[in-house]
Coordinates of C-alpha atoms in Angstrom, one line a residue:
Chain A
M10 CA 74.4 106.2 110.4
L11 CA 73.3 104.4 107.2
A12 CA 69.7 104.6 108.3
A13 CA 70.0 108.3 109.1
S14 CA 71.6 109.2 105.8
L15 CA 68.9 107.1 104.0
I16 CA 66.2 109.1 105.8
I17 CA 67.8 112.4 104.8
T18 CA 68.2 111.2 101.2
H19 CA 64.6 110.1 101.2
K20 CA 63.5 113.6 102.3
I21 CA 65.5 115.3 99.6
Y22 CA 65.2 113.0 96.6
G23 CA 62.0 111.0 97.3
E24 CA 61.3 107.3 97.6
E25 CA 62.0 106.2 94.1
F26 CA 65.6 107.5 94.3
V27 CA 66.2 105.7 97.6
V28 CA 64.9 102.4 96.2
K29 CA 67.3 102.8 93.2
L30 CA 70.1 103.6 95.5
I31 CA 69.5 100.6 97.7
T32 CA 69.2 98.4 94.6
T33 CA 72.6 99.6 93.3
L34 CA 74.2 99.2 96.7
L35 CA 72.7 95.7 97.2
M36 CA 73.8 94.6 93.7
S37 CA 77.4 95.8 94.3
V38 CA 77.5 94.1 97.7
L39 CA 76.2 90.9 96.2
L40 CA 78.5 91.0 93.3
I41 CA 81.5 91.5 95.6
G42 CA 80.2 88.6 97.8
C43 CA 80.0 86.3 94.8
V44 CA 83.3 87.4 93.4
S45 CA 85.1 86.9 96.7
N46 CA 83.4 83.4 96.8
D47 CA 85.0 82.8 93.4
I48 CA 88.3 81.8 94.9
T49 CA 90.4 78.7 94.5
P50 CA 88.4 75.7 95.7
Y51 CA 89.4 74.2 99.1
D52 CA 91.6 71.1 98.7
Y53 CA 89.1 68.3 99.5
S54 CA 91.5 65.4 98.8
S55 CA 91.9 64.2 102.5
L56 CA 88.1 64.6 103.1
R57 CA 87.3 62.7 100.0
S58 CA 89.7 59.8 100.8
E59 CA 88.4 59.7 104.4
N60 CA 84.8 59.8 103.2
P61 CA 83.3 60.4 106.7
K62 CA 79.7 59.3 107.3
S63 CA 79.3 60.5 110.9
V64 CA 80.4 63.6 112.7
L65 CA 80.9 64.2 116.4
V66 CA 80.5 67.8 117.3
V67 CA 82.3 68.7 120.5
P68 CA 81.6 71.7 122.7
A69 CA 83.0 75.0 121.2
V70 CA 85.9 76.8 122.7
N71 CA 85.1 80.3 123.6
R72 CA 87.7 83.0 123.2
T73 CA 85.2 85.8 123.8
V74 CA 83.6 87.4 126.8
N75 CA 80.1 86.4 125.6
V76 CA 79.3 83.5 127.9
D77 CA 76.2 82.5 125.8
A78 CA 78.1 82.2 122.5
P79 CA 79.0 78.4 122.8
D80 CA 75.4 77.5 123.7
Y81 CA 74.1 79.5 120.7
F82 CA 76.6 77.7 118.5
L83 CA 75.8 74.2 119.9
S84 CA 72.1 74.7 119.6
T85 CA 72.3 75.5 115.9
I86 CA 75.0 73.2 114.4
S87 CA 73.2 69.8 114.3
K88 CA 70.6 70.9 111.9
P89 CA 72.8 72.3 109.0
L90 CA 75.3 69.5 109.5
A91 CA 72.7 66.7 109.4
E92 CA 71.1 68.4 106.4
R93 CA 74.4 68.2 104.6
G94 CA 73.8 64.4 104.8
Y95 CA 75.9 63.3 107.8
Y96 CA 75.0 61.4 111.0
V97 CA 75.4 63.9 113.8
Y98 CA 75.7 62.5 117.3
P99 CA 73.2 63.8 119.9
I100 CA 74.8 67.1 120.9
H101 CA 73.6 67.2 124.5
A102 CA 74.1 63.5 125.3
V103 CA 77.6 63.7 123.9
K104 CA 78.4 66.7 126.1
R105 CA 77.1 65.0 129.2
A106 CA 78.9 61.7 128.4
M107 CA 82.2 63.5 128.0
E108 CA 81.7 65.3 131.3
D109 CA 81.2 61.8 132.9
D110 CA 84.5 60.8 131.4
G111 CA 86.3 63.8 133.0
L112 CA 86.2 66.0 129.8
N113 CA 84.1 68.7 131.4
D114 CA 85.7 71.6 129.7
A115 CA 85.8 72.6 126.0
D116 CA 89.5 73.3 126.1
L117 CA 90.2 69.8 127.6
V118 CA 88.1 68.2 124.8
H119 CA 89.8 70.2 122.1
G120 CA 93.2 69.1 123.5
A121 CA 92.2 65.4 123.8
D122 CA 93.3 62.8 121.2
P123 CA 90.8 62.9 118.4
K124 CA 91.3 59.1 117.9
R125 CA 90.3 58.5 121.5
L126 CA 87.2 60.7 121.1
G127 CA 86.3 58.9 117.9
Q128 CA 86.5 55.5 119.6
M129 CA 84.4 56.6 122.6
F130 CA 81.5 57.3 120.2
G131 CA 82.3 55.4 117.1
A132 CA 82.5 58.6 115.0
D133 CA 84.3 58.9 111.7
A134 CA 85.1 62.6 112.1
I135 CA 85.1 65.3 114.8
L136 CA 84.1 68.9 114.3
Y137 CA 85.9 71.5 116.5
V138 CA 84.7 75.1 116.6
S139 CA 86.3 78.0 118.3
I140 CA 84.5 81.3 118.7
E141 CA 87.2 83.9 118.1
R142 CA 85.2 87.1 118.2
W143 CA 81.7 88.2 119.3
D144 CA 81.5 91.9 119.6
A145 CA 78.2 93.6 120.0
K146 CA 78.1 97.3 119.2
Y147 CA 75.2 99.5 120.1
I148 CA 75.2 102.5 117.8
V149 CA 72.4 104.9 118.5
I150 CA 69.5 102.7 117.5
Q151 CA 71.0 99.6 116.0
T152 CA 72.8 96.6 117.4
T153 CA 75.5 95.1 115.2
V154 CA 77.3 92.0 116.2
T155 CA 80.6 91.0 114.5
V156 CA 81.5 87.4 114.9
D157 CA 84.4 85.2 113.9
F158 CA 84.1 81.4 114.0
N159 CA 86.7 78.9 113.2
Y160 CA 85.7 75.4 112.1
V161 CA 88.1 72.4 112.0
M162 CA 87.1 68.8 111.1
K163 CA 89.6 66.1 112.0
S164 CA 89.6 62.4 111.0
A165 CA 88.9 60.1 114.0
K166 CA 91.1 57.5 112.3
T167 CA 94.3 59.5 111.8
G168 CA 93.7 62.7 113.8
E169 CA 94.6 64.8 110.8
V170 CA 92.6 67.9 109.6
I171 CA 90.3 67.0 106.8
W172 CA 88.3 70.2 106.4
E173 CA 88.5 73.7 107.7
G174 CA 86.0 76.6 107.5
M175 CA 85.9 80.2 108.6
Q176 CA 83.1 82.5 109.1
Q177 CA 83.4 86.2 109.7
M178 CA 80.2 88.1 109.6
Q179 CA 78.2 91.0 110.8
Y180 CA 74.7 90.6 112.0
T181 CA 72.0 93.2 112.7
P182 CA 68.8 91.9 114.2
D183 CA 65.9 92.6 111.8
D184 CA 64.1 95.8 112.6
G185 CA 60.8 94.0 112.0
G186 CA 59.6 96.7 109.5
G187 CA 58.8 99.1 112.3
G188 CA 60.9 101.9 110.9
L189 CA 62.8 104.3 113.2
I190 CA 60.6 103.8 116.2
G191 CA 60.5 100.1 115.7
A192 CA 64.3 100.1 115.5
I193 CA 64.5 102.0 118.8
V194 CA 62.2 99.6 120.5
N195 CA 64.1 96.7 119.0
A196 CA 67.5 98.0 120.2
A197 CA 66.1 98.3 123.7
V198 CA 64.6 94.8 123.5
A199 CA 67.9 93.4 122.1
K200 CA 69.8 94.9 125.0
A201 CA 67.4 93.4 127.5
A202 CA 67.0 89.9 126.0
P203 CA 69.0 89.3 122.9
N204 CA 68.2 86.3 120.7
Y205 CA 71.2 85.4 118.6
I206 CA 69.8 82.0 117.3
P207 CA 69.4 83.5 113.8
L208 CA 73.0 84.7 113.9
T209 CA 74.6 81.3 114.6
Q210 CA 72.0 79.6 112.3
Q211 CA 73.2 81.9 109.5
A212 CA 76.9 81.5 110.3
N213 CA 76.7 77.7 110.5
S214 CA 74.6 77.3 107.4
L215 CA 76.7 79.7 105.2
T216 CA 79.9 78.0 106.3
L217 CA 78.7 74.5 105.6
N218 CA 76.9 75.3 102.3
A219 CA 79.3 77.7 100.6
H220 CA 80.4 76.4 97.2
H221 CA 84.1 75.4 97.0
R222 CA 84.6 76.2 100.7
G223 CA 81.8 74.3 102.5
L224 CA 81.3 70.7 103.4
P225 CA 80.5 68.3 100.5
A226 CA 77.4 66.1 100.8
G227 CA 77.4 63.2 103.2
P228 CA 75.8 59.8 102.5
Y229 CA 72.2 60.9 103.4
Q230 CA 72.2 63.8 101.0
L231 CA 71.0 63.3 97.4
D232 CA 74.1 64.5 95.6
Y233 CA 76.5 62.4 97.8
L234 CA 79.8 61.9 95.8
Q235 CA 78.3 63.7 92.9
D236 CA 78.9 67.3 93.9
Q237 CA 82.5 67.7 92.7
T238 CA 81.7 70.7 90.5
K239 CA 80.1 72.5 93.5
F240 CA 83.1 71.9 95.8
D241 CA 86.3 70.3 94.4
T242 CA 86.6 72.0 91.0
K243 CA 85.4 75.1 89.3
E244 CA 82.6 74.8 86.8
K245 CA 83.7 75.4 83.2
K246 CA 82.2 78.4 81.6
Chain B
M4 CA 49.0 109.0 89.7
V5 CA 49.9 108.2 93.3
L6 CA 48.6 104.6 92.8
K7 CA 50.8 104.2 89.7
R8 CA 53.8 105.4 91.5
R9 CA 53.1 102.9 94.3
N10 CA 52.8 100.1 91.8
K11 CA 56.1 101.0 90.2
L12 CA 57.7 101.0 93.6
R13 CA 56.2 97.6 94.4
I14 CA 57.5 96.2 91.1
S15 CA 61.0 97.5 91.7
R16 CA 60.9 96.0 95.2
L17 CA 59.9 92.7 93.8
F18 CA 62.9 92.9 91.4
I19 CA 65.2 93.6 94.3
A20 CA 63.8 90.6 96.2
L21 CA 64.1 88.4 93.1
F22 CA 67.6 89.6 92.5
V23 CA 68.7 88.8 96.1
V24 CA 67.2 85.3 95.9
V25 CA 68.9 84.6 92.5
S26 CA 72.3 85.9 93.6
L27 CA 72.2 84.0 96.9
S28 CA 71.4 80.8 95.2
A29 CA 74.3 81.3 92.9
C30 CA 76.8 81.4 95.8
V31 CA 75.3 79.2 98.4
N32 CA 72.5 76.8 97.7
I33 CA 70.7 75.0 100.4
P34 CA 69.0 71.8 99.3
K35 CA 65.5 70.8 100.3
P36 CA 65.4 69.8 104.0
L37 CA 65.8 66.1 104.7
Y38 CA 64.2 66.2 108.1
D39 CA 61.6 67.9 110.2
W40 CA 63.3 69.7 113.1
G41 CA 60.3 71.4 114.7
K42 CA 61.3 73.8 117.5
Y43 CA 64.5 71.9 118.2
E44 CA 67.1 74.7 118.0
N45 CA 65.3 77.3 120.1
S46 CA 64.3 74.7 122.7
L47 CA 67.8 73.3 123.1
Y48 CA 69.2 76.8 123.7
K49 CA 66.5 77.6 126.3
Y50 CA 67.2 74.3 128.0
Y51 CA 70.9 75.1 128.2
K52 CA 70.1 78.5 129.8
K53 CA 67.6 77.0 132.2
P54 CA 68.1 73.3 133.0
A55 CA 64.8 73.4 134.8
R56 CA 63.1 73.5 131.4
A57 CA 64.0 69.9 130.8
E58 CA 60.4 68.7 130.6
S59 CA 59.6 71.3 128.0
H60 CA 62.6 70.4 125.9
A61 CA 61.7 66.7 126.2
N62 CA 58.2 67.5 124.9
V63 CA 59.6 69.3 121.9
L64 CA 61.7 66.2 121.1
Q65 CA 58.7 64.0 121.7
D66 CA 56.7 66.1 119.2
I67 CA 59.3 65.8 116.5
I68 CA 59.5 62.0 117.0
A69 CA 55.7 61.7 117.0
A70 CA 55.5 63.6 113.7
E71 CA 57.0 60.5 112.0
A72 CA 53.4 59.2 111.9
D73 CA 52.6 62.1 109.5
G74 CA 55.4 61.0 107.2
K75 CA 58.0 63.4 108.5
R76 CA 61.6 62.2 108.9
V77 CA 63.1 62.3 112.4
P78 CA 66.6 63.9 112.3
P79 CA 69.6 61.8 113.4
G80 CA 70.4 61.9 117.1
L81 CA 67.1 63.2 118.3
R82 CA 65.7 59.9 119.6
A83 CA 69.0 59.4 121.5
E84 CA 68.8 62.9 122.9
L85 CA 65.3 62.2 124.3
G86 CA 66.5 58.8 125.6
F87 CA 69.3 60.5 127.4
M88 CA 67.0 63.0 129.1
L89 CA 64.6 60.2 130.1
M90 CA 67.6 58.2 131.5
E91 CA 68.6 61.3 133.6
G92 CA 65.1 61.4 134.9
G93 CA 65.2 57.7 135.9
E94 CA 63.0 56.3 133.1
N95 CA 65.5 53.8 132.0
N96 CA 63.3 51.3 130.2
A97 CA 61.8 54.0 127.9
A98 CA 65.4 55.3 127.4
I99 CA 66.7 51.9 126.3
E100 CA 63.8 51.6 123.8
L101 CA 64.8 55.0 122.2
F102 CA 68.5 54.1 122.1
Q103 CA 67.6 50.8 120.4
K104 CA 65.5 52.6 117.8
E105 CA 68.3 55.2 117.2
K106 CA 70.7 52.3 116.6
A107 CA 68.4 50.6 114.2
E108 CA 67.7 53.8 112.2
W109 CA 71.3 55.0 112.2
P110 CA 74.0 52.3 112.3
E111 CA 76.6 55.0 112.8
S112 CA 75.3 55.5 116.4
A113 CA 75.9 51.8 117.4
V114 CA 79.0 52.3 119.6
F115 CA 77.5 55.2 121.6
M116 CA 74.1 53.6 121.8
D117 CA 75.5 50.3 123.1
R118 CA 77.3 52.3 125.8
L119 CA 74.2 54.1 126.8
I120 CA 72.0 50.9 126.7
E121 CA 74.6 49.3 129.0
S122 CA 74.6 52.2 131.5
A123 CA 70.8 52.4 131.5
G124 CA 70.5 48.7 132.1
R125 CA 72.6 48.7 135.2

């Protein structure tokens, strides 16, 4: 729809106008994005007092019909989490070790005692994710996926929630600059063999790195314990 | 004339790109990477979809670990991940070596590594 109206506008008003229009649209979207980010900071008091150094990521619970969603998520969570400065347990080895212990289903793992899981691996904290929504819509030439992920971090010592994050986003695979024909080809390709690695990469990275909502630095990141203004409190103007 | 118009457009595109970068960095800023991840994410996903690709995933992990010689930092968990795959393939001695290295580099992994070393030593 948007692409079609842009093409029509382009025909009538010329390229310069379209560029200006896109700039204005982008600016307003970005401003809204930043403003809505400008909310009350998350209460980090329990996370700060727990001060976890290692995080155990357990298999994601899938509440959608997309069977690949948990694998996309698991493949792309270690990197952003480790880059926040935490020790992240080997995702695949953890999954297999839990299966050997009879925890061969994500729902079972999420229902298990966090303290017991923590003891099994020696972890300080456990990250649970549930995939609440994964809707792919094919509209004429474009594929748009709407996802909704829920992140909960629990202390392995007390079992209490120490951090929570949420990510609702829309993702449209890049048309690769091929214009209309490129987009048609891409939509066909996306239907045949979709690659949603960039989607979960983006969702995980945005959730963990967002100011005042994301996860403060862990011990291996440079601003460990020095990032209060980015997370706990608002900067003074 | 046409050229000038092109240049103007190019400049305005550049401004858009700059604006996007600046605005994004104001809301979310991602620090310089600590580790070198190579093709880890794509490879792990492909391995999940096709367990027969184990060898190819093990090679990707091997490459990331080998890049340490070029001064790159190996991410946490990756040596243990490779060790686990080797153990599944029956290469227990090589696996134990990797588990020990993981434990030495990352003390947080000690409990899990000791468990894996024990089961690989059996």
